[in-house]
Tab-separated table of C-alpha atoms and ligand atoms in Angstrom:
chain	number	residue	atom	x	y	z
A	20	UNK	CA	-26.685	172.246	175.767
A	21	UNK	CA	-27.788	175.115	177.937
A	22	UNK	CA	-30.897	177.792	177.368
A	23	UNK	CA	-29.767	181.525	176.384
A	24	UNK	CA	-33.994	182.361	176.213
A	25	UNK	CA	-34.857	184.706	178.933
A	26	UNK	CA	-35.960	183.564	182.081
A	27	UNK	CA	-38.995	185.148	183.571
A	28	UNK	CA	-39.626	185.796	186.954
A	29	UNK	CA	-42.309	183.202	187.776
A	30	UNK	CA	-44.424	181.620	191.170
A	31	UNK	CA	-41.658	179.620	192.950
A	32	UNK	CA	-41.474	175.819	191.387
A	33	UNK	CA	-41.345	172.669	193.421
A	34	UNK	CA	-40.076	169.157	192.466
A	35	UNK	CA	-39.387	166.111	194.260
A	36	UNK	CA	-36.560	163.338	193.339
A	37	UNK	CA	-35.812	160.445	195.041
A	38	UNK	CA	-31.641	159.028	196.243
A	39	UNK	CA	-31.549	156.007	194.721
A	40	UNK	CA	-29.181	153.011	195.101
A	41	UNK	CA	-26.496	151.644	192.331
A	42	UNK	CA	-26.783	147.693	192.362
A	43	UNK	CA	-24.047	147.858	189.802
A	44	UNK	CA	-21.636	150.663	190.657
A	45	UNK	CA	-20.454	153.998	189.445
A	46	UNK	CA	-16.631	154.398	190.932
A	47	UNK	CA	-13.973	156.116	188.100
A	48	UNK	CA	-14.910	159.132	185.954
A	49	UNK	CA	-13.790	159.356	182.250
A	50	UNK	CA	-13.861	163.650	182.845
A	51	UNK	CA	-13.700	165.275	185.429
A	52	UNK	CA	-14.508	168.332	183.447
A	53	UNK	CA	-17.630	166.922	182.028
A	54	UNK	CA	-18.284	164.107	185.238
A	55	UNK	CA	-18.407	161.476	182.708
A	56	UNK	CA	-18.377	158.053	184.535
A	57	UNK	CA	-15.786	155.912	183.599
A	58	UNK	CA	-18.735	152.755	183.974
A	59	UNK	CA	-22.072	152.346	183.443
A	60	UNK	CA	-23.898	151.467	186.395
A	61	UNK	CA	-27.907	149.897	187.154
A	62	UNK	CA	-29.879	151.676	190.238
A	63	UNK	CA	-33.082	150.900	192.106
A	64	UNK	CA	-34.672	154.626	193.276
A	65	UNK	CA	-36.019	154.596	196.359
A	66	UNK	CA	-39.242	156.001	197.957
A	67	UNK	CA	-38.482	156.542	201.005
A	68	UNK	CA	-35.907	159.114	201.092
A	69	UNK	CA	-36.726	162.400	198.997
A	70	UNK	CA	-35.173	165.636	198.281
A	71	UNK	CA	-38.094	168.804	197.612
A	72	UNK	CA	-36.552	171.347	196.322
A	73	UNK	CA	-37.966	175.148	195.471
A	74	UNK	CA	-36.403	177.375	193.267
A	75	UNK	CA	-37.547	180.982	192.511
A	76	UNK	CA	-35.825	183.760	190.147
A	77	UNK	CA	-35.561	186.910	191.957
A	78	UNK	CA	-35.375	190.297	190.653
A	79	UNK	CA	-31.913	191.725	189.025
A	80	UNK	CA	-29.616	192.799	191.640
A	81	UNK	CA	-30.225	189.941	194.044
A	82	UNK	CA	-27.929	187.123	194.793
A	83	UNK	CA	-27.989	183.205	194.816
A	84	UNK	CA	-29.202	181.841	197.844
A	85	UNK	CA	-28.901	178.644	198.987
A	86	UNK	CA	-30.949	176.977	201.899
A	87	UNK	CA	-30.444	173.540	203.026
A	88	UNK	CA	-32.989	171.791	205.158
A	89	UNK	CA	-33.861	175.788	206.030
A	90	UNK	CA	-29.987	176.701	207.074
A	91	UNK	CA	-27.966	179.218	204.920
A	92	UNK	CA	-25.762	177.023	202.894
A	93	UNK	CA	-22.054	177.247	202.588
A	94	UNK	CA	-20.822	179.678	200.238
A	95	UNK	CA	-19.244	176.625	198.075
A	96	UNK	CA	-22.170	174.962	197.965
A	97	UNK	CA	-23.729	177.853	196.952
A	98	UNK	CA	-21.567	178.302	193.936
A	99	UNK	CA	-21.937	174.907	192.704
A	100	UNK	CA	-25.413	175.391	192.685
A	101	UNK	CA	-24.884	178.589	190.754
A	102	UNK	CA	-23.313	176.817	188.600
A	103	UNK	CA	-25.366	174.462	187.695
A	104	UNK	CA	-28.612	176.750	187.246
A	105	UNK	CA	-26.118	178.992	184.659
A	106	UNK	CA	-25.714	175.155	183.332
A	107	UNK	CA	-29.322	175.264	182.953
A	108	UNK	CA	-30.878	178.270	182.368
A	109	UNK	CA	-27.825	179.410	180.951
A	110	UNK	CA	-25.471	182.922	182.358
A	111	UNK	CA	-27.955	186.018	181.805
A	112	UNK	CA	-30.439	184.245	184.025
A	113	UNK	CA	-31.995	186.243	186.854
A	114	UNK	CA	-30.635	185.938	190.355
A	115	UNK	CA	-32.131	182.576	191.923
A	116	UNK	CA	-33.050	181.358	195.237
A	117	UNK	CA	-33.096	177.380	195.976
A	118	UNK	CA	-34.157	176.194	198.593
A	119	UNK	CA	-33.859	172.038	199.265
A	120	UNK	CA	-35.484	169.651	202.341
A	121	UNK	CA	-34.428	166.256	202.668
A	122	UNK	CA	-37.178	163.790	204.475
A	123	UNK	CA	-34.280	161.587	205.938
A	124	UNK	CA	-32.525	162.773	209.047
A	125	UNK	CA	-30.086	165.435	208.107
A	126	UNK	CA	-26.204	164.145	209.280
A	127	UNK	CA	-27.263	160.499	208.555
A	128	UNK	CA	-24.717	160.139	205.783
A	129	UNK	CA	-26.736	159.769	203.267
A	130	UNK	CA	-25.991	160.806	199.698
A	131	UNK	CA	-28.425	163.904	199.016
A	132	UNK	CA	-26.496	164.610	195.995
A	133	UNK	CA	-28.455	162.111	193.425
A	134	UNK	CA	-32.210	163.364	194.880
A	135	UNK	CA	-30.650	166.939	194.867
A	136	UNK	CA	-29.315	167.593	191.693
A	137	UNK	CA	-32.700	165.788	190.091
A	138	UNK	CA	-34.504	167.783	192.037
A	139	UNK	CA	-33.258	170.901	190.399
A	140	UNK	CA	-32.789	169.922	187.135
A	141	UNK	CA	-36.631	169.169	187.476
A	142	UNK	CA	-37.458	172.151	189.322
A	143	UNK	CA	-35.470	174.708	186.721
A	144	UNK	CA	-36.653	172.773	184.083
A	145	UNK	CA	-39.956	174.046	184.733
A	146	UNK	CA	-39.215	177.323	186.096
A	147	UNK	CA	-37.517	178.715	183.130
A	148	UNK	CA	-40.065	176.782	180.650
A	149	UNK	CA	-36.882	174.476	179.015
A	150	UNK	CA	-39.411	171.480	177.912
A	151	UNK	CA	-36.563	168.840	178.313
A	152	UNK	CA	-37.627	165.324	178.276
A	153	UNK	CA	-36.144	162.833	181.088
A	154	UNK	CA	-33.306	162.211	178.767
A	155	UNK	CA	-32.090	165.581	178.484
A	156	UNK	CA	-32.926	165.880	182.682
A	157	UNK	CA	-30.923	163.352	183.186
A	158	UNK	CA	-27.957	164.272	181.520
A	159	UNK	CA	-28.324	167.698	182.949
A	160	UNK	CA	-28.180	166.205	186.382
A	161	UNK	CA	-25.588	163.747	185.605
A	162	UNK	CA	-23.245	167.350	185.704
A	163	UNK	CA	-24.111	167.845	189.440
A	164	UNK	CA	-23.654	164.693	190.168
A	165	UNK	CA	-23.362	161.144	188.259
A	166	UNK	CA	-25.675	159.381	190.745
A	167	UNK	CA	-27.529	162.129	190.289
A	168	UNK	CA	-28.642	161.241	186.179
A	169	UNK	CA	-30.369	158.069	187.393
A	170	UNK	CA	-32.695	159.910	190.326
A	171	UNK	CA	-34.496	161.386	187.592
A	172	UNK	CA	-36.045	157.827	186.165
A	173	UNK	CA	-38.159	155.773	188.647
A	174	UNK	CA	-37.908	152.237	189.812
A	175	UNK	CA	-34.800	150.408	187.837
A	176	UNK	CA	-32.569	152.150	186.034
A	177	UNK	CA	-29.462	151.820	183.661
A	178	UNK	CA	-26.879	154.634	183.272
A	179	UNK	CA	-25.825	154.264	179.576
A	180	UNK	CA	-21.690	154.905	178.876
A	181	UNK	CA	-21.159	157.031	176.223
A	182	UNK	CA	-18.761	156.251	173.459
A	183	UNK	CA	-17.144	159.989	172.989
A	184	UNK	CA	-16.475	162.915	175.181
A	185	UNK	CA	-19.343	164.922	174.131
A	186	UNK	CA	-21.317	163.583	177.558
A	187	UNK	CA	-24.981	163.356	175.098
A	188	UNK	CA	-24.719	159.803	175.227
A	189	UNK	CA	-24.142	159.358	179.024
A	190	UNK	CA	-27.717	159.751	180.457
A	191	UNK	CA	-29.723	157.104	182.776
A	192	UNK	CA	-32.889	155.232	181.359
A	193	UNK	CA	-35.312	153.798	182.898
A	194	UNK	CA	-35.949	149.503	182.934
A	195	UNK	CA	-38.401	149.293	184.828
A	196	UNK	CA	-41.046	151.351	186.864
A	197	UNK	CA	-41.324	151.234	190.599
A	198	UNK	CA	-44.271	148.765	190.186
A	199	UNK	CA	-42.646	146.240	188.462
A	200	UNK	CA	-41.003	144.389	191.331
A	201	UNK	CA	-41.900	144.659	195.295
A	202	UNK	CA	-38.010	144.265	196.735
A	203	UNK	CA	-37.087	146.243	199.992
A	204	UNK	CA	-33.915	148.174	200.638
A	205	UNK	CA	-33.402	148.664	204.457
A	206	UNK	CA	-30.967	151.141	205.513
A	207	UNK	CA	-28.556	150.466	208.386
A	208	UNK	CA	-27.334	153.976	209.876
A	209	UNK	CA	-24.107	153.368	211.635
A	210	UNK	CA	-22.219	156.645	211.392
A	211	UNK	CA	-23.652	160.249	211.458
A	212	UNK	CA	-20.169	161.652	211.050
A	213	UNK	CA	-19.527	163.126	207.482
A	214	UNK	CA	-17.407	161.266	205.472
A	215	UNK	CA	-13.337	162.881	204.562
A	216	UNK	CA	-12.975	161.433	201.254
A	217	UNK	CA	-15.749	162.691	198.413
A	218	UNK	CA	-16.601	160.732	195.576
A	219	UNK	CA	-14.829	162.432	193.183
A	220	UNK	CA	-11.574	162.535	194.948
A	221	UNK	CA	-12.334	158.973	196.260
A	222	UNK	CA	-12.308	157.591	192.078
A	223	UNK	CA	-9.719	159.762	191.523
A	224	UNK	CA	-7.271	158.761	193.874
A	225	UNK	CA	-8.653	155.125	192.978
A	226	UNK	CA	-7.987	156.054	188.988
A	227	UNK	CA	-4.579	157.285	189.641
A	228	UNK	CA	-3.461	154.790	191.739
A	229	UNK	CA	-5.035	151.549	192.061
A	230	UNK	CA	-3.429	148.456	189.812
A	231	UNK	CA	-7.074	147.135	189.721
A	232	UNK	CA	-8.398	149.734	188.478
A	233	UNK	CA	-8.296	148.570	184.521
A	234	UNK	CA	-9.588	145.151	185.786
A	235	UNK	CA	-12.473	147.033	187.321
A	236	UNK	CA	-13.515	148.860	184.079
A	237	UNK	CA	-13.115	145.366	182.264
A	238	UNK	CA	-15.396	143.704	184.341
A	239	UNK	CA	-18.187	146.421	184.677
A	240	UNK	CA	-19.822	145.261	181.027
A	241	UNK	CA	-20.367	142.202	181.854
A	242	UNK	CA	-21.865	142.502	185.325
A	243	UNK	CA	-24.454	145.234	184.011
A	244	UNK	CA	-25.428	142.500	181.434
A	245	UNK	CA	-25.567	139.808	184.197
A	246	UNK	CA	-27.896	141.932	186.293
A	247	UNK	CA	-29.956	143.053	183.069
A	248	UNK	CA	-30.939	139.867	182.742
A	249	UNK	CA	-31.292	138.780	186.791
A	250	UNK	CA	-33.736	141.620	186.807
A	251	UNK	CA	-35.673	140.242	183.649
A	252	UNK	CA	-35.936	137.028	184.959
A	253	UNK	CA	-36.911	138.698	188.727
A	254	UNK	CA	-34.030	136.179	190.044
A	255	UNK	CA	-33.527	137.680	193.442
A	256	UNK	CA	-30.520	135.205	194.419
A	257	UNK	CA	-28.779	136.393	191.222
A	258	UNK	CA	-29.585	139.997	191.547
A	259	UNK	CA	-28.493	139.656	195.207
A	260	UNK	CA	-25.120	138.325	194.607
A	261	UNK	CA	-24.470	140.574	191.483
A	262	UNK	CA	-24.877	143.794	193.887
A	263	UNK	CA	-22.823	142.493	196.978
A	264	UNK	CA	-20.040	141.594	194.397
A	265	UNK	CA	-20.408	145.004	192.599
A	266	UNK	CA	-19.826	147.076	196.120
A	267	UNK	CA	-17.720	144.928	197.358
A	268	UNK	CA	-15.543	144.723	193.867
A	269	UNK	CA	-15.586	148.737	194.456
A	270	UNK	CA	-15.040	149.062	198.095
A	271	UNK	CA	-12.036	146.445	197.594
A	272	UNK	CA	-10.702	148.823	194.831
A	273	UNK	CA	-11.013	151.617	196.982
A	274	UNK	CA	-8.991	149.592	199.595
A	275	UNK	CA	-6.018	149.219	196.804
A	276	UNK	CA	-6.029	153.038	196.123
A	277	UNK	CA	-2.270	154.610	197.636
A	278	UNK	CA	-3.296	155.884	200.405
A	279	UNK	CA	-5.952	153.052	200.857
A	280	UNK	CA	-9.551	154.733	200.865
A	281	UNK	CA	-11.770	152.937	203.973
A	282	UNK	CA	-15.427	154.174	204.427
A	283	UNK	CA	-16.356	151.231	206.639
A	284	UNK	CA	-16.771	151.676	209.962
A	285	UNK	CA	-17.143	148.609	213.013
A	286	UNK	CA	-21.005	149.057	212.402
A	287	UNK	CA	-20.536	148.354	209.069
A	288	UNK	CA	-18.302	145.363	209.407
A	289	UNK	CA	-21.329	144.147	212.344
A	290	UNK	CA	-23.850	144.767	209.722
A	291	UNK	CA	-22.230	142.671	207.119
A	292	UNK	CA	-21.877	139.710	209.243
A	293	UNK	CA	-25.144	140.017	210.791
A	294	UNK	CA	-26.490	140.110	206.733
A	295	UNK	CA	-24.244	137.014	205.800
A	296	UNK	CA	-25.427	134.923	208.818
A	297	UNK	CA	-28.868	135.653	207.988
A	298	UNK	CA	-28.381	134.272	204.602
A	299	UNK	CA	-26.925	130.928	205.765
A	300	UNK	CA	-29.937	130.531	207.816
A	301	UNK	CA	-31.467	130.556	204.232
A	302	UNK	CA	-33.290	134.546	204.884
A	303	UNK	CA	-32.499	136.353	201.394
A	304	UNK	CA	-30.584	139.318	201.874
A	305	UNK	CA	-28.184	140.760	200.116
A	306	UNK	CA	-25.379	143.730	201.247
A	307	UNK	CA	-24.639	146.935	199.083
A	308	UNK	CA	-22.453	149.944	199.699
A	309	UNK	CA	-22.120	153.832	198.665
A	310	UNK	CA	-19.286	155.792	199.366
A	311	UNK	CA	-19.670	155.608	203.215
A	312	UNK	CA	-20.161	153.188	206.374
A	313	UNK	CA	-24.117	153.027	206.126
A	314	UNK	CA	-25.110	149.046	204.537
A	315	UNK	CA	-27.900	148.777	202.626
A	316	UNK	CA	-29.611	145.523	202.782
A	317	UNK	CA	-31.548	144.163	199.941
A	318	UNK	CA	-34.192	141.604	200.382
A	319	UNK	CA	-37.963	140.405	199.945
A	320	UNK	CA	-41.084	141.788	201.689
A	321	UNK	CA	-41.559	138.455	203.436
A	322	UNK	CA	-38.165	138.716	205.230
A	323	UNK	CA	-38.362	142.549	205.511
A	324	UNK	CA	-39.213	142.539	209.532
A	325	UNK	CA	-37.058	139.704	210.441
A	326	UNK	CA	-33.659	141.534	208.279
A	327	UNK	CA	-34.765	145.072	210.083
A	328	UNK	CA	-34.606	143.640	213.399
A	329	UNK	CA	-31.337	141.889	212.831
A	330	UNK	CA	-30.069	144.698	211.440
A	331	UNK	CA	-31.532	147.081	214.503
A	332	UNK	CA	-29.927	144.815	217.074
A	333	UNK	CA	-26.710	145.236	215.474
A	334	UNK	CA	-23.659	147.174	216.995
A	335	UNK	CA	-23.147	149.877	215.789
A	336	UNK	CA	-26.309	150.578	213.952
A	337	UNK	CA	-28.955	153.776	215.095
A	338	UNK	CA	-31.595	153.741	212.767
A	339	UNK	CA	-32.749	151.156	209.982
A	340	UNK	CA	-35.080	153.104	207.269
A	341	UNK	CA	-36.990	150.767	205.042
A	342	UNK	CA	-37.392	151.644	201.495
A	343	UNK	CA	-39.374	150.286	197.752
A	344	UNK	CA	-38.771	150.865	194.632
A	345	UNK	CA	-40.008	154.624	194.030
A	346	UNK	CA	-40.519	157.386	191.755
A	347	UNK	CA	-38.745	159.501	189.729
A	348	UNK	CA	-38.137	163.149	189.775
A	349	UNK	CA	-41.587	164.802	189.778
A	350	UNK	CA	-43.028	168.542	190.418
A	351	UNK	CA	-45.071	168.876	193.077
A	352	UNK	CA	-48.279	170.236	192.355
A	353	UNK	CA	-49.397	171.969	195.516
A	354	UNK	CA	-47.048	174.497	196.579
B	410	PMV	O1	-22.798	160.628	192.310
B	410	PMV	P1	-21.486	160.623	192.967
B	410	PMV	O2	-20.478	161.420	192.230
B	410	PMV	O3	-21.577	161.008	194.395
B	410	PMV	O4	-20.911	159.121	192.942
B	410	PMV	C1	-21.611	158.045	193.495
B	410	PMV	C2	-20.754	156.864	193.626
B	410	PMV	C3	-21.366	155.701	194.388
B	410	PMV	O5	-22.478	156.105	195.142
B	410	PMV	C4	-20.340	155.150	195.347
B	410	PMV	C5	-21.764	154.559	193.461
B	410	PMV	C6	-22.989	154.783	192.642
B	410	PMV	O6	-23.031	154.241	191.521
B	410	PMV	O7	-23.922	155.464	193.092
């Protein structure tokens, strides 16, 4: 699926996605070709940490430009982003100049890739006039990134696992909108250094190497199903405990990959204590984990202040951002 109709040079297009956080995770792809997850996985987007991004076609003759919170990118990044707007607006498109702001603090070690990638795939979408529907976004985005297909729906969503290789059934759909549950996410920031082991090479190693690996891909089924119906029911204990088993199922498996894959670091280890001791003092809160040392910390509004200033005093951790349910990828109307 990509557009061979000619792109016109048009007013520069904005959209806005939001990172969002698996509660059931993504780790293993099926392609690498196609970045076909190997799971499906269940995400909450979050509001407060966005990715704008601009794109504009220049005239022939130009090249791709990249700008990253208003620095030149790297001339790999660049390329990938290339790639994905010939992905898009398929190869005879006009030269094209993106340019992408993140609202969280740049070097926090947070994934931009999921609010980046459904950014664009908004942003092009509209720029070169493709009419896709959030579907067709999604898996679009899903190509940049896999985290990346469920930052296009808001609130809760599920990323379906498609049957064959053809990647048309592996898109993200929405379960709920942002308004349909008030549960916070606070971030604990405990490392600002960028991580040395990707994603991809991270599930690769994992998929290569790891004897759990099969036992993982067993089990994910039945834990989206659990929290499918923890999240009808608005069980927070259950939805709790399903997502601190899901990263910690993954981060375990990453542990069991030859050589072992680690992305904790002591603030994380801090933060995870600190998160377990609140909960036998009966505060709900709940632990999750991305591909890196920063905790996220799941709980209710009512124990939102106490959790952030546990999590504040913690070793280790420089900055707790507090997040809700939020929307999904949108263009912004006023340029
Ligand atoms: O979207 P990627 O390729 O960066 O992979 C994301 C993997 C995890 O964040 C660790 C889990 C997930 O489901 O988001």
């Amino acid at each position: 699926m990509s557009s061979d109709r000619p792109v016109h040079i048009t007013d520069p297009v904005t959209a806005v996605a939001h990172a969002n956080i698996a509660l059931i995770k993504y780790w293993g792809k099926r392609s690498v070709e196609k970045n076909l997850p190997a799971v499906g996985s269940l995400s909450v987007t979050l509001d407060a940490l966005k990715t704008e991004t601009t794109v504009q076609f220049l005239p022939k003759g130009e090249s791709d430009i990249l700008m990253l919170g208003g620095v030149n990118a790297t001339d790999e990044q660049t390329q990938k982003i290339s790639r994905f707007t010939d992905l898009m607006a398929g190869s005879k498109r006009p030269p094209v100049r993106v340019e992408s702001r993140n609202n969280f603090p740049t070097g926090a070690g947070l994934a931009s890739s999921a609010s980046g990638f459904a950014a664009l795939a908004k942003a092009l979408n509209a720029a070169c006039s493709l009419g896709l529907n959030d579907r067709d976004l999604s898996i679009f985005a899903r190509q940049g990134s896999g985290s990346a297909a469920r930052s296009i729906c808001g609130g809760f969503a599920e990323m379906h696992l498609g049957d064959d290789n053809s990647g048309e059934e592996d898109y993200a759909e929405q379960l709920y909108d942002e308004e349909y549950w008030d549960v916070r996410l606070l971030v604990a920031v405990v490392s600002q250094t960028p991580k040395k082991i990707g994603s991809t090479e991270g599930m690769n190693r994992t998929a290569e190497t790891s004897p759990f690996y099969n036992a993982w891909m067993e089990s994910s089924p039945n834990d989206i199903k659990e929290m499918k119906s923890a999240l009808a029911a608005r069980d927070f204990k259950k939805v709790g405990e399903l997502s601190e088993h899901s990263a910690m199922k993954m981060h375990g498996l990453a542990l069991s990959a030859h050589p072992s894959i680690l992305y904790w670091q002591p603030g994380t280890v801090e933060s995870i204590r600190k998160v377990w001791g609140l909960r036998e003092r009966g505060i709900p809160a709940y632990i999750t984990m991305d591909a890196g040392p920063q905790v996220k910390v799941l709980t209710l509004p009512d124990s939102c202040s106490d959790v952030k200033k546990a999590l504040a005093a913690c070793p280790g951790v420089t900055e707790v951002i507090e997040a809700r349910p939020g929307p999904g990828a949108h263009l912004q109307t006023t340029n």
